[in-house]
Short mmCIF file of C-alpha atoms in Angstrom, two decimals:
data_model
loop_
_atom_site.label_atom_id
_atom_site.label_comp_id
_atom_site.label_asym_id
_atom_site.label_seq_id
_atom_site.Cartn_x
_atom_site.Cartn_y
_atom_site.Cartn_z
CA ARG A 1206 -56.53 78.02 258.81
CA LYS A 1207 -55.00 75.08 256.15
CA ALA A 1208 -58.08 76.77 253.43
CA ALA A 1209 -55.61 80.34 253.75
CA ALA A 1210 -52.76 78.28 253.33
CA LEU A 1211 -50.83 79.73 250.13
CA TRP A 1212 -50.62 76.63 246.71
CA ALA A 1213 -53.43 74.84 249.56
CA ASP A 1214 -55.43 73.83 246.24
CA GLY A 1215 -51.96 71.51 245.36
CA GLY A 1216 -50.78 71.89 241.60
CA GLY A 1217 -47.73 70.12 242.09
CA GLY A 1218 -46.33 72.75 245.50
CA ASP A 1219 -46.14 72.12 248.80
CA PRO A 1220 -49.07 74.84 251.04
CA VAL A 1221 -47.09 77.22 252.22
CA GLN A 1222 -48.95 78.60 256.21
CA LEU A 1223 -48.32 82.36 256.91
CA PHE A 1224 -46.90 83.03 260.40
CA HIS A 1225 -49.27 86.10 262.34
CA LEU A 1226 -47.22 88.25 264.59
CA GLY A 1227 -46.59 87.66 268.36
CA ARG A 1228 -45.68 88.60 271.54
CA TYR A 1229 -41.80 87.23 270.44
CA PHE A 1230 -42.38 88.28 266.53
CA GLN A 1231 -43.45 91.53 266.73
CA ASP A 1232 -41.09 92.93 263.14
CA PRO A 1233 -43.22 92.45 260.11
CA CYS A 1234 -42.50 91.34 257.27
CA ARG A 1235 -44.01 91.09 253.31
CA ILE A 1236 -44.55 88.47 251.41
CA TRP A 1237 -44.80 87.79 247.24
CA VAL A 1238 -45.63 84.80 245.48
CA VAL A 1239 -44.04 84.95 242.11
CA GLY A 1240 -45.16 83.22 239.24
CA ASP A 1241 -45.46 84.22 234.81
CA GLY A 1242 -43.26 86.98 234.73
CA ALA A 1243 -44.44 88.84 238.40
CA ALA A 1244 -44.74 88.62 241.52
CA ARG A 1245 -47.90 89.07 243.01
CA GLU A 1246 -47.79 90.69 247.11
CA ILE A 1247 -49.70 88.28 250.19
CA LEU A 1248 -52.17 91.38 252.07
CA TYR A 1249 -52.65 90.44 255.48
CA ARG A 1250 -56.41 89.35 256.47
CA GLN A 1251 -57.52 88.24 259.57
CA ASP A 1252 -59.86 85.80 258.32
CA TYR A 1253 -56.39 83.38 257.16
CA PHE A 1254 -56.37 82.71 260.54
CA ASP A 1255 -58.36 81.36 263.57
CA MET A 1256 -58.68 83.28 266.22
CA PRO A 1257 -60.88 83.90 269.62
CA ALA A 1258 -63.46 86.78 269.11
CA ASP A 1259 -62.17 88.60 271.93
CA HIS A 1260 -58.36 88.39 270.65
CA VAL A 1261 -56.09 91.24 270.91
CA ALA A 1262 -55.29 90.43 267.64
CA ARG A 1263 -58.66 91.63 265.99
CA ALA A 1264 -57.91 95.23 266.95
CA LEU A 1265 -54.52 95.58 264.91
CA PRO A 1266 -54.20 97.05 261.71
CA GLU A 1267 -55.85 95.80 258.63
CA ASP A 1268 -51.92 95.97 256.98
CA ILE A 1269 -50.02 94.90 259.71
CA GLY A 1270 -48.20 91.96 257.78
CA PHE A 1271 -46.68 88.62 258.67
CA SER A 1272 -43.74 87.11 261.07
CA GLY A 1273 -42.74 84.57 258.52
CA PHE A 1274 -43.99 81.65 256.64
CA ARG A 1275 -43.38 77.30 257.23
CA ILE A 1276 -43.39 75.21 253.91
CA ALA A 1277 -46.25 72.18 254.60
CA MET A 1278 -46.28 69.05 253.89
CA PRO A 1279 -49.59 68.13 251.04
CA ARG A 1280 -51.73 66.86 253.94
CA GLN A 1281 -50.92 70.37 256.15
CA ASP A 1282 -49.86 67.66 259.23
CA GLY A 1283 -46.79 69.44 259.09
CA ASP A 1284 -43.99 71.62 257.89
CA TRP A 1285 -40.15 70.46 256.59
CA ILE A 1286 -39.07 73.97 256.97
CA ALA A 1287 -39.80 77.68 258.94
CA PHE A 1288 -38.56 80.49 258.79
CA LEU A 1289 -39.27 82.82 261.97
CA GLY A 1290 -38.47 85.03 263.79
CA ALA A 1291 -35.37 88.19 262.55
CA SER A 1292 -33.60 86.06 260.27
CA TYR A 1293 -34.03 82.30 261.32
CA PHE A 1294 -34.23 79.78 259.32
CA ARG A 1295 -34.68 75.96 260.13
CA THR A 1296 -35.86 72.86 258.88
CA ALA A 1297 -36.91 69.43 259.67
CA GLY A 1298 -34.68 66.57 259.78
CA ALA A 1299 -34.88 62.79 258.56
CA ARG A 1300 -37.19 62.05 261.18
CA GLY A 1301 -39.20 65.07 260.83
CA GLN A 1302 -38.08 67.32 263.99
CA TYR A 1303 -36.16 70.14 264.30
CA GLY A 1304 -32.85 70.97 265.70
CA LEU A 1305 -30.39 73.54 264.84
CA SER A 1306 -31.62 77.16 263.09
CA ALA A 1307 -29.55 78.87 260.49
CA ARG A 1308 -29.71 82.17 259.93
CA GLY A 1309 -28.95 85.05 257.45
CA LEU A 1310 -25.92 86.08 258.64
CA ALA A 1311 -24.93 87.44 262.01
CA ILE A 1312 -22.51 90.26 262.72
CA ASP A 1313 -20.27 91.02 266.24
CA THR A 1314 -20.82 88.27 268.09
CA GLY A 1315 -19.39 87.58 271.46
CA LEU A 1316 -17.52 91.08 270.96
CA ASP A 1317 -17.80 93.48 274.00
CA THR A 1318 -20.78 95.05 271.89
CA PRO A 1319 -23.85 94.27 271.57
CA GLU A 1320 -24.47 92.08 269.16
CA GLU A 1321 -26.78 93.11 265.81
CA PHE A 1322 -29.75 90.72 264.54
CA PRO A 1323 -30.25 91.80 260.95
CA ARG A 1324 -33.85 90.50 259.72
CA PHE A 1325 -35.11 88.67 256.58
CA THR A 1326 -37.80 92.12 255.92
CA GLY A 1327 -39.15 90.37 252.58
CA PHE A 1328 -40.29 87.64 250.81
CA TRP A 1329 -40.77 86.20 247.45
CA LEU A 1330 -41.51 82.51 246.58
CA GLN A 1331 -41.58 80.56 244.30
CA ARG A 1332 -42.41 77.24 243.55
CA VAL A 1333 -40.75 75.11 240.56
CA PRO A 1334 -43.36 72.94 238.01
CA GLY A 1335 -43.72 69.23 238.26
CA GLU A 1336 -41.65 69.26 241.25
CA GLN A 1337 -43.28 68.35 244.76
CA GLY A 1338 -41.12 69.76 247.69
CA ARG A 1339 -39.60 72.04 245.98
CA VAL A 1340 -39.57 76.04 246.89
CA ILE A 1341 -37.32 79.00 245.91
CA VAL A 1342 -36.97 81.76 248.58
CA TYR A 1343 -35.60 85.26 247.75
CA ALA A 1344 -35.06 86.93 250.93
CA ARG A 1345 -34.11 90.80 251.44
CA LEU A 1346 -31.96 91.43 254.43
CA ASP A 1347 -31.42 94.74 256.16
CA SER A 1348 -29.83 96.29 258.77
CA PRO A 1349 -28.41 99.12 260.21
CA SER A 1350 -24.65 97.66 259.16
CA ILE A 1351 -25.05 95.69 255.57
CA ALA A 1352 -27.86 95.03 253.54
CA GLY A 1353 -28.20 91.51 251.46
CA ALA A 1354 -29.90 89.24 248.46
CA TYR A 1355 -30.54 85.66 249.29
CA ARG A 1356 -31.32 83.47 246.72
CA ILE A 1357 -32.66 79.81 248.79
CA ASP A 1358 -33.59 76.82 246.86
CA CYS A 1359 -35.28 73.39 249.37
CA ARG A 1360 -35.82 70.55 248.40
CA ASN A 1361 -37.40 68.39 250.52
CA ARG A 1362 -35.98 65.03 249.92
CA GLY A 1363 -38.99 63.12 251.51
CA GLN A 1364 -40.75 60.99 249.03
CA GLY A 1365 -44.51 61.24 248.89
CA GLY A 1366 -44.10 64.80 250.79
CA ALA A 1367 -42.61 63.37 253.77
CA ALA A 1368 -40.00 64.71 255.03
CA THR A 1369 -37.83 61.40 255.36
CA ASP A 1370 -34.63 61.64 253.77
CA GLY A 1371 -34.15 65.12 255.53
CA VAL A 1372 -33.65 68.98 253.83
CA GLU A 1373 -31.46 70.04 251.33
CA MET A 1374 -30.79 74.09 251.25
CA ASP A 1375 -28.54 75.74 248.23
CA VAL A 1376 -27.78 79.52 249.23
CA ASP A 1377 -26.29 81.81 247.54
CA CYS A 1378 -26.58 85.80 249.01
CA ALA A 1379 -24.91 89.19 247.88
CA LEU A 1380 -24.04 90.92 250.49
CA PHE A 1381 -23.44 95.19 250.51
CA PRO A 1382 -22.02 96.53 254.10
CA ARG A 1383 -22.84 100.47 254.53
CA LYS A 1384 -20.06 100.18 257.15
CA PRO A 1385 -16.86 98.44 258.50
CA ILE A 1386 -17.62 95.19 260.57
CA ARG A 1387 -15.73 94.02 262.90
CA ARG A 1388 -16.95 90.04 262.73
CA LEU A 1389 -19.42 88.96 260.55
CA GLY A 1390 -20.88 85.58 260.18
CA ILE A 1391 -21.75 84.52 256.77
CA ALA A 1392 -23.10 80.97 257.51
CA PRO A 1393 -23.91 81.13 261.17
CA LEU A 1394 -25.95 78.19 263.12
CA THR A 1395 -27.90 78.49 266.34
CA SER A 1396 -28.95 75.00 268.89
CA MET A 1397 -29.71 75.78 272.48
CA PHE A 1398 -28.16 74.08 274.89
CA TRP A 1399 -28.94 73.42 278.45
CA TYR A 1400 -27.23 69.76 279.11
CA GLY A 1401 -26.08 66.46 277.50
CA GLU A 1402 -25.75 62.71 278.27
CA THR A 1403 -22.23 63.55 279.54
CA HIS A 1404 -22.32 66.49 281.52
CA GLY A 1405 -24.21 64.96 284.56
CA ARG A 1406 -27.80 66.41 285.68
CA GLN A 1407 -28.03 69.85 285.97
CA ALA A 1408 -31.27 70.44 287.10
CA ARG A 1409 -33.80 68.21 288.69
CA ASP A 1410 -35.31 66.67 285.33
CA TRP A 1411 -36.04 63.22 284.26
CA ARG A 1412 -34.70 63.97 281.27
CA PRO A 1413 -31.29 62.47 280.11
CA GLU A 1414 -30.42 65.76 278.05
CA ILE A 1415 -32.05 68.68 277.11
CA HIS A 1416 -31.08 70.51 273.85
CA ASP A 1417 -31.49 71.08 269.97
CA SER A 1418 -28.65 68.76 268.44
CA ASP A 1419 -26.71 66.26 269.40
CA GLY A 1420 -24.12 66.92 266.99
CA LEU A 1421 -22.41 68.81 263.66
CA ALA A 1422 -21.44 67.10 260.86
CA ILE A 1423 -19.70 69.61 258.15
CA TRP A 1424 -18.65 68.50 254.67
CA THR A 1425 -16.28 70.67 253.57
#
């Protein structure tokens, strides 16, 4: 519900909407708000969400937590960044549309053993006074092989809260391995791809291409 979003009353911060647990997002995380020198945990409540009277979620415990969050436009008619599922996060591009996803960390991708998926288990959200479109996200990452602490400075460059000029994120992290890791990806990106304009028609579909991203530019 829009009225239940964090900072929905304005005050210089973009509203933050919380994600409910669901079929594909069953691992909970905890969320705190940082301000005035302290961290205040946001506890789960069913009335934060719209759900039918006979919905299965109404039978869940009262302390299940959340599956993630997204930062919305001031009017909550769209969002410009979302953290949802394992350590995935993604931002809106210059046209307000999502493309590829970033991940906090990748472990043993593409090997002859199963890939390990670290996940963000806790978030601390801090808005910057007087700066619309900026939120600092502190995150705790955990997995059997490693633990990590992240600081992600998120800035929506759009005018008036609209993601028309893209989003910038500065990421700092400290990683603490628990055991040797064969293959470590410290800035992994994930983009879904079925086929593109140069690959010919791979399916009976009227669309000339089906994928998340048209390309990737890296400034080194």
